[in-house]
mmCIF file of C-alpha atoms and ligand atoms in Angstrom:
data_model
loop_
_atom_site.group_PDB
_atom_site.id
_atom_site.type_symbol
_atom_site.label_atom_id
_atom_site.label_comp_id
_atom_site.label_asym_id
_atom_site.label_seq_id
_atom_site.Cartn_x
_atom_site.Cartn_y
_atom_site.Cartn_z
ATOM 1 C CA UNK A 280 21.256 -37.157 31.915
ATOM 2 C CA UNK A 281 21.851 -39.600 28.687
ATOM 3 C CA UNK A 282 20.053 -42.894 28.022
ATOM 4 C CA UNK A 283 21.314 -46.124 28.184
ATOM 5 C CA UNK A 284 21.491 -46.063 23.939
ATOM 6 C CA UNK A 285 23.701 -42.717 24.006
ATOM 7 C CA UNK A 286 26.285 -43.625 27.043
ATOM 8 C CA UNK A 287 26.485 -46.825 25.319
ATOM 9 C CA UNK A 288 27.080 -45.000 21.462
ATOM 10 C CA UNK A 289 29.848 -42.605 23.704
ATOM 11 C CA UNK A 290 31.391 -45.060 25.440
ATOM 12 C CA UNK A 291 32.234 -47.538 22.398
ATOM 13 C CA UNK A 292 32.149 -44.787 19.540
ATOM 14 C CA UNK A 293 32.380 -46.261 15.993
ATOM 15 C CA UNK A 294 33.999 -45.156 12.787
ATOM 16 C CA UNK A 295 36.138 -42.687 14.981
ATOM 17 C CA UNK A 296 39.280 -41.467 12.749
ATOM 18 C CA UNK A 297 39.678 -39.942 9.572
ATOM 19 C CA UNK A 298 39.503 -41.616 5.978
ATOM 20 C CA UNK A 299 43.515 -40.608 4.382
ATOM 21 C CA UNK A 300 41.673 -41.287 0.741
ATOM 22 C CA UNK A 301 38.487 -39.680 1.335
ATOM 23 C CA UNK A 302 36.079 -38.207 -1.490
ATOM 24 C CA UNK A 303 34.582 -35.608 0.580
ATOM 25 C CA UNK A 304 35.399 -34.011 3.525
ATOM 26 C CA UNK A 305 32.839 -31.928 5.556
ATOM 27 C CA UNK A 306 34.180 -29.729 9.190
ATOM 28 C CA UNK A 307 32.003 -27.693 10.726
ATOM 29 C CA UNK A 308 31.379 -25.765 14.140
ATOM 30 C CA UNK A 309 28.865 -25.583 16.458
ATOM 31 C CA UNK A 310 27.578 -22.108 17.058
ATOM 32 C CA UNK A 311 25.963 -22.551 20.378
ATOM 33 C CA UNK A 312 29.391 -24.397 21.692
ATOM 34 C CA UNK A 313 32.414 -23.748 19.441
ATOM 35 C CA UNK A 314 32.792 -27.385 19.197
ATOM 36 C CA UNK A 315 34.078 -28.652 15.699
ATOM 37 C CA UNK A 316 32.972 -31.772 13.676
ATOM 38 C CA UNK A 317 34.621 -33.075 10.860
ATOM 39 C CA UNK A 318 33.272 -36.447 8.520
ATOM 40 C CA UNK A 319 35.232 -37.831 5.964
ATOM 41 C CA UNK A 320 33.449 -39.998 3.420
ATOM 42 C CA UNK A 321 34.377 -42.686 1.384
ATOM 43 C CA UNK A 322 31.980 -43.020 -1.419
ATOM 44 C CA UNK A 323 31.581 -45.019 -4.799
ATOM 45 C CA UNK A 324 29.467 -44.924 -7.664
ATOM 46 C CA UNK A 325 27.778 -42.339 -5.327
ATOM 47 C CA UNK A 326 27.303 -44.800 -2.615
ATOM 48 C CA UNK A 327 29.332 -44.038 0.834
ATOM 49 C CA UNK A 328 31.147 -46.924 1.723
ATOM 50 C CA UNK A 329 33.290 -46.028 4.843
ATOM 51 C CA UNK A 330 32.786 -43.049 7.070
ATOM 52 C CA UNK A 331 34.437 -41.842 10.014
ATOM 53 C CA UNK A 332 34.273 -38.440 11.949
ATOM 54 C CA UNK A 333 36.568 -36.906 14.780
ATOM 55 C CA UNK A 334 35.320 -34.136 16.696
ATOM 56 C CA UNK A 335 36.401 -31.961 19.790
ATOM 57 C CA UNK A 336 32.466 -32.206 20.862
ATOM 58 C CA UNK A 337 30.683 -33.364 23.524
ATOM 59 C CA UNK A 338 29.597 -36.677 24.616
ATOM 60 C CA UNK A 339 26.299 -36.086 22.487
ATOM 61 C CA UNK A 340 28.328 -35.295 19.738
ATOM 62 C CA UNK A 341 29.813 -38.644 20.204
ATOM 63 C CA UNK A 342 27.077 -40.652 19.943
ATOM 64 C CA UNK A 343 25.604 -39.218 16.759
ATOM 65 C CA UNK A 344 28.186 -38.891 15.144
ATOM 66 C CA UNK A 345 29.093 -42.552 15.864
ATOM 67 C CA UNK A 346 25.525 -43.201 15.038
ATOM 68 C CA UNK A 347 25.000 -41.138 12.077
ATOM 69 C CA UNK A 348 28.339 -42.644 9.950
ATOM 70 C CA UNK A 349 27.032 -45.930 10.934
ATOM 71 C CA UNK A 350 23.714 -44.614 9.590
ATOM 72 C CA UNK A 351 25.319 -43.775 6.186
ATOM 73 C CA UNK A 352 27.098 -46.344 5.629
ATOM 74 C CA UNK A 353 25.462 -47.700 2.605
ATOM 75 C CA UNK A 354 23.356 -44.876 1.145
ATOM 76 C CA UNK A 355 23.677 -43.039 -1.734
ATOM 77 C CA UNK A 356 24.303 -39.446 -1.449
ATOM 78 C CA UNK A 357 21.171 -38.605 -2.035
ATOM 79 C CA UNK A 358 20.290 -40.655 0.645
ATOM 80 C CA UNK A 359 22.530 -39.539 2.905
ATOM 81 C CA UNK A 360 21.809 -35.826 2.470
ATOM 82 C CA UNK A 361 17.941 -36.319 3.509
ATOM 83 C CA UNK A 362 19.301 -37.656 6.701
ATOM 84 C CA UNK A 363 18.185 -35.754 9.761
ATOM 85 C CA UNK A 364 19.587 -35.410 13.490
ATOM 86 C CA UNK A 365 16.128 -36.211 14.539
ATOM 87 C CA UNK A 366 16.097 -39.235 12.510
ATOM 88 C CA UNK A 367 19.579 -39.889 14.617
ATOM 89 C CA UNK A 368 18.208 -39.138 17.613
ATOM 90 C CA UNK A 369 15.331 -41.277 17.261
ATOM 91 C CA UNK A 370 17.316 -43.933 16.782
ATOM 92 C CA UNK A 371 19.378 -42.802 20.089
ATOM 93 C CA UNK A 372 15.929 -42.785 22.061
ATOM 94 C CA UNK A 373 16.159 -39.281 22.701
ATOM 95 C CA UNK A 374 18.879 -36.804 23.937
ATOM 96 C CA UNK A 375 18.479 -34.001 26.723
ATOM 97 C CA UNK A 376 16.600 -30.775 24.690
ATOM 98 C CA UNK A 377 19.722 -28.794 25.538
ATOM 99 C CA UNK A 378 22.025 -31.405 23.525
ATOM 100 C CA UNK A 379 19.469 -31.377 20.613
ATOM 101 C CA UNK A 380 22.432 -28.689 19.130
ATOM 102 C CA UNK A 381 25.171 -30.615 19.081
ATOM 103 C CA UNK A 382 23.454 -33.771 17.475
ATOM 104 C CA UNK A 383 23.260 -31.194 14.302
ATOM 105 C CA UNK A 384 26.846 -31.043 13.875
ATOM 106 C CA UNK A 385 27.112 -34.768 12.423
ATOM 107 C CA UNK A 386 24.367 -34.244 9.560
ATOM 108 C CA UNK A 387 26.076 -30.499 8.960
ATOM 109 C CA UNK A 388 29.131 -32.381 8.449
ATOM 110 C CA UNK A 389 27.904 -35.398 6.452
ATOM 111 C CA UNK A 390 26.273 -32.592 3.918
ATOM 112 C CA UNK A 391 29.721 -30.745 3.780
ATOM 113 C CA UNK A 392 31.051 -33.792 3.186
ATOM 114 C CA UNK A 393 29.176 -35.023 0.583
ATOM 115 C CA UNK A 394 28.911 -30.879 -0.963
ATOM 116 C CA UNK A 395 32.945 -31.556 -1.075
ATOM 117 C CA UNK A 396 32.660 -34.769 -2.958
ATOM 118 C CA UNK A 397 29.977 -33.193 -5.502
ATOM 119 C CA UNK A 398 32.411 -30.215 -6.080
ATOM 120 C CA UNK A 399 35.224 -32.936 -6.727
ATOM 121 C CA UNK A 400 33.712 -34.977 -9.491
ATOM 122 C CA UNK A 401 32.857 -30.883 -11.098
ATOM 123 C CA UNK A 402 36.500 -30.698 -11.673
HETATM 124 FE FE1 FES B 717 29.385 -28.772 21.870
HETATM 125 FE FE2 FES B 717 27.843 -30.789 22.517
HETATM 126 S S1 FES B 717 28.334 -29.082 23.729
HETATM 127 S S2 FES B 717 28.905 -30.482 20.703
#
Protein backbone atom coordinates (compact mmCIF):
# COMPACT_ATOMS: atom_id res chain seq x y z
CA UNK A 1 0.00 0.00 0.00
CA UNK A 2 3.09 2.60 0.68
CA UNK A 3 5.78 3.56 -1.84
CA UNK A 4 9.14 2.70 -1.86
CA UNK A 5 9.96 6.60 -0.40
CA UNK A 6 7.46 6.06 2.68
CA UNK A 7 8.47 2.24 3.76
CA UNK A 8 11.86 3.51 3.38
CA UNK A 9 11.07 7.06 5.69
CA UNK A 10 9.19 4.20 8.29
CA UNK A 11 11.61 1.83 8.31
CA UNK A 12 14.76 4.17 9.14
CA UNK A 13 12.72 7.10 10.86
CA UNK A 14 14.85 10.20 11.64
CA UNK A 15 14.91 12.73 14.42
CA UNK A 16 12.79 10.14 16.50
CA UNK A 17 12.99 11.24 20.39
CA UNK A 18 12.30 14.19 22.22
CA UNK A 19 14.51 17.46 22.58
CA UNK A 20 15.04 17.64 26.98
CA UNK A 21 15.85 21.62 26.21
CA UNK A 22 13.30 22.32 23.73
CA UNK A 23 11.77 25.92 22.94
CA UNK A 24 8.50 24.73 21.86
CA UNK A 25 6.67 21.83 22.24
CA UNK A 26 3.58 21.01 20.05
CA UNK A 27 1.20 17.34 20.90
CA UNK A 28 -1.63 16.84 19.18
CA UNK A 29 -4.28 14.03 18.25
CA UNK A 30 -5.63 12.76 15.37
CA UNK A 31 -9.38 12.95 15.22
CA UNK A 32 -10.08 10.37 12.63
CA UNK A 33 -7.61 7.79 14.66
CA UNK A 34 -6.90 8.89 18.25
CA UNK A 35 -3.34 8.68 17.43
CA UNK A 36 -1.10 11.39 19.20
CA UNK A 37 1.90 13.40 17.77
CA UNK A 38 4.14 15.34 19.65
CA UNK A 39 7.37 17.71 18.01
CA UNK A 40 9.73 19.29 20.06
CA UNK A 41 11.73 22.10 18.51
CA UNK A 42 14.92 23.45 19.04
CA UNK A 43 15.08 26.87 17.64
CA UNK A 44 17.49 30.00 17.62
CA UNK A 45 17.35 33.42 16.64
CA UNK A 46 13.98 32.04 15.30
CA UNK A 47 15.62 29.47 13.23
CA UNK A 48 14.83 25.61 14.25
CA UNK A 49 17.89 23.90 14.62
CA UNK A 50 17.06 20.31 15.89
CA UNK A 51 13.69 18.67 15.78
CA UNK A 52 12.47 15.45 16.77
CA UNK A 53 8.86 13.99 17.19
CA UNK A 54 7.54 10.67 18.90
CA UNK A 55 4.21 9.56 18.15
CA UNK A 56 1.88 6.48 18.92
CA UNK A 57 0.76 6.83 15.00
CA UNK A 58 0.81 4.87 12.22
CA UNK A 59 3.39 3.94 9.80
CA UNK A 60 2.29 7.13 7.70
CA UNK A 61 2.67 9.06 10.61
CA UNK A 62 6.15 7.82 10.66
CA UNK A 63 7.29 8.85 7.62
CA UNK A 64 6.14 12.45 7.75
CA UNK A 65 6.89 13.09 10.65
CA UNK A 66 10.45 11.79 10.00
CA UNK A 67 10.18 13.75 6.85
CA UNK A 68 8.67 16.87 7.98
CA UNK A 69 11.46 17.56 11.09
CA UNK A 70 13.97 16.82 8.51
CA UNK A 71 12.04 19.34 6.41
CA UNK A 72 12.38 22.03 9.15
CA UNK A 73 15.41 21.71 10.03
CA UNK A 74 16.79 24.99 9.03
CA UNK A 75 13.82 27.33 8.55
CA UNK A 76 12.75 30.06 10.33
CA UNK A 77 9.51 29.88 12.01
CA UNK A 78 7.92 31.59 9.69
CA UNK A 79 9.07 29.22 7.40
CA UNK A 80 8.23 26.43 9.09
CA UNK A 81 4.63 27.40 9.83
CA UNK A 82 3.77 27.74 5.91
CA UNK A 83 4.79 24.17 5.70
CA UNK A 84 2.09 21.87 4.43
CA UNK A 85 1.46 17.93 4.67
CA UNK A 86 1.00 18.09 1.00
CA UNK A 87 4.22 19.73 0.56
CA UNK A 88 5.43 16.50 2.80
CA UNK A 89 3.75 14.24 0.93
CA UNK A 90 4.98 15.39 -2.25
CA UNK A 91 8.14 14.92 -1.24
CA UNK A 92 7.04 11.21 -0.01
CA UNK A 93 5.64 10.57 -3.68
CA UNK A 94 2.30 10.20 -2.48
CA UNK A 95 0.53 8.30 0.41
CA UNK A 96 -2.76 6.08 0.16
CA UNK A 97 -5.93 8.91 0.19
CA UNK A 98 -7.04 7.20 3.39
CA UNK A 99 -3.54 8.05 5.17
CA UNK A 100 -3.74 11.66 3.78
CA UNK A 101 -5.11 12.24 7.78
CA UNK A 102 -2.50 11.17 9.58
CA UNK A 103 0.27 13.00 7.47
CA UNK A 104 -1.59 16.25 9.12
CA UNK A 105 -0.60 15.41 12.50
CA UNK A 106 3.25 16.35 11.91
CA UNK A 107 2.51 20.03 10.51
CA UNK A 108 -0.38 20.31 13.48
CA UNK A 109 2.37 19.56 15.72
CA UNK A 110 5.23 21.60 14.21
CA UNK A 111 2.62 24.77 14.47
CA UNK A 112 1.91 23.85 18.21
CA UNK A 113 5.27 23.69 18.54
CA UNK A 114 6.38 26.66 17.24
CA UNK A 115 2.72 28.55 18.88
CA UNK A 116 4.55 27.19 22.27
CA UNK A 117 7.84 28.78 21.50
CA UNK A 118 6.08 32.22 20.41
CA UNK A 119 4.11 32.16 23.77
CA UNK A 120 7.60 31.55 25.55
CA UNK A 121 9.61 34.49 24.34
CA UNK A 122 5.84 36.63 25.45
CA UNK A 123 6.84 35.92 28.93
FE1 LIG B 1 -3.55 7.26 13.12
FE2 LIG B 1 -2.23 7.02 10.86
S1 LIG B 1 -3.92 5.86 11.51
S2 LIG B 1 -1.86 8.37 12.46
Amino acid sequence: MYNDKVMEAFAHPKNVGFIEDADGVGKVGNASCGDIMEISLKIKDDVIVDAKFRTFGCAAAIATSSTATEMVKGMTVDEALKLTNKKVVEVLEGLPPQKIHCSVLAEEAIKKAIEDYRSRQSK
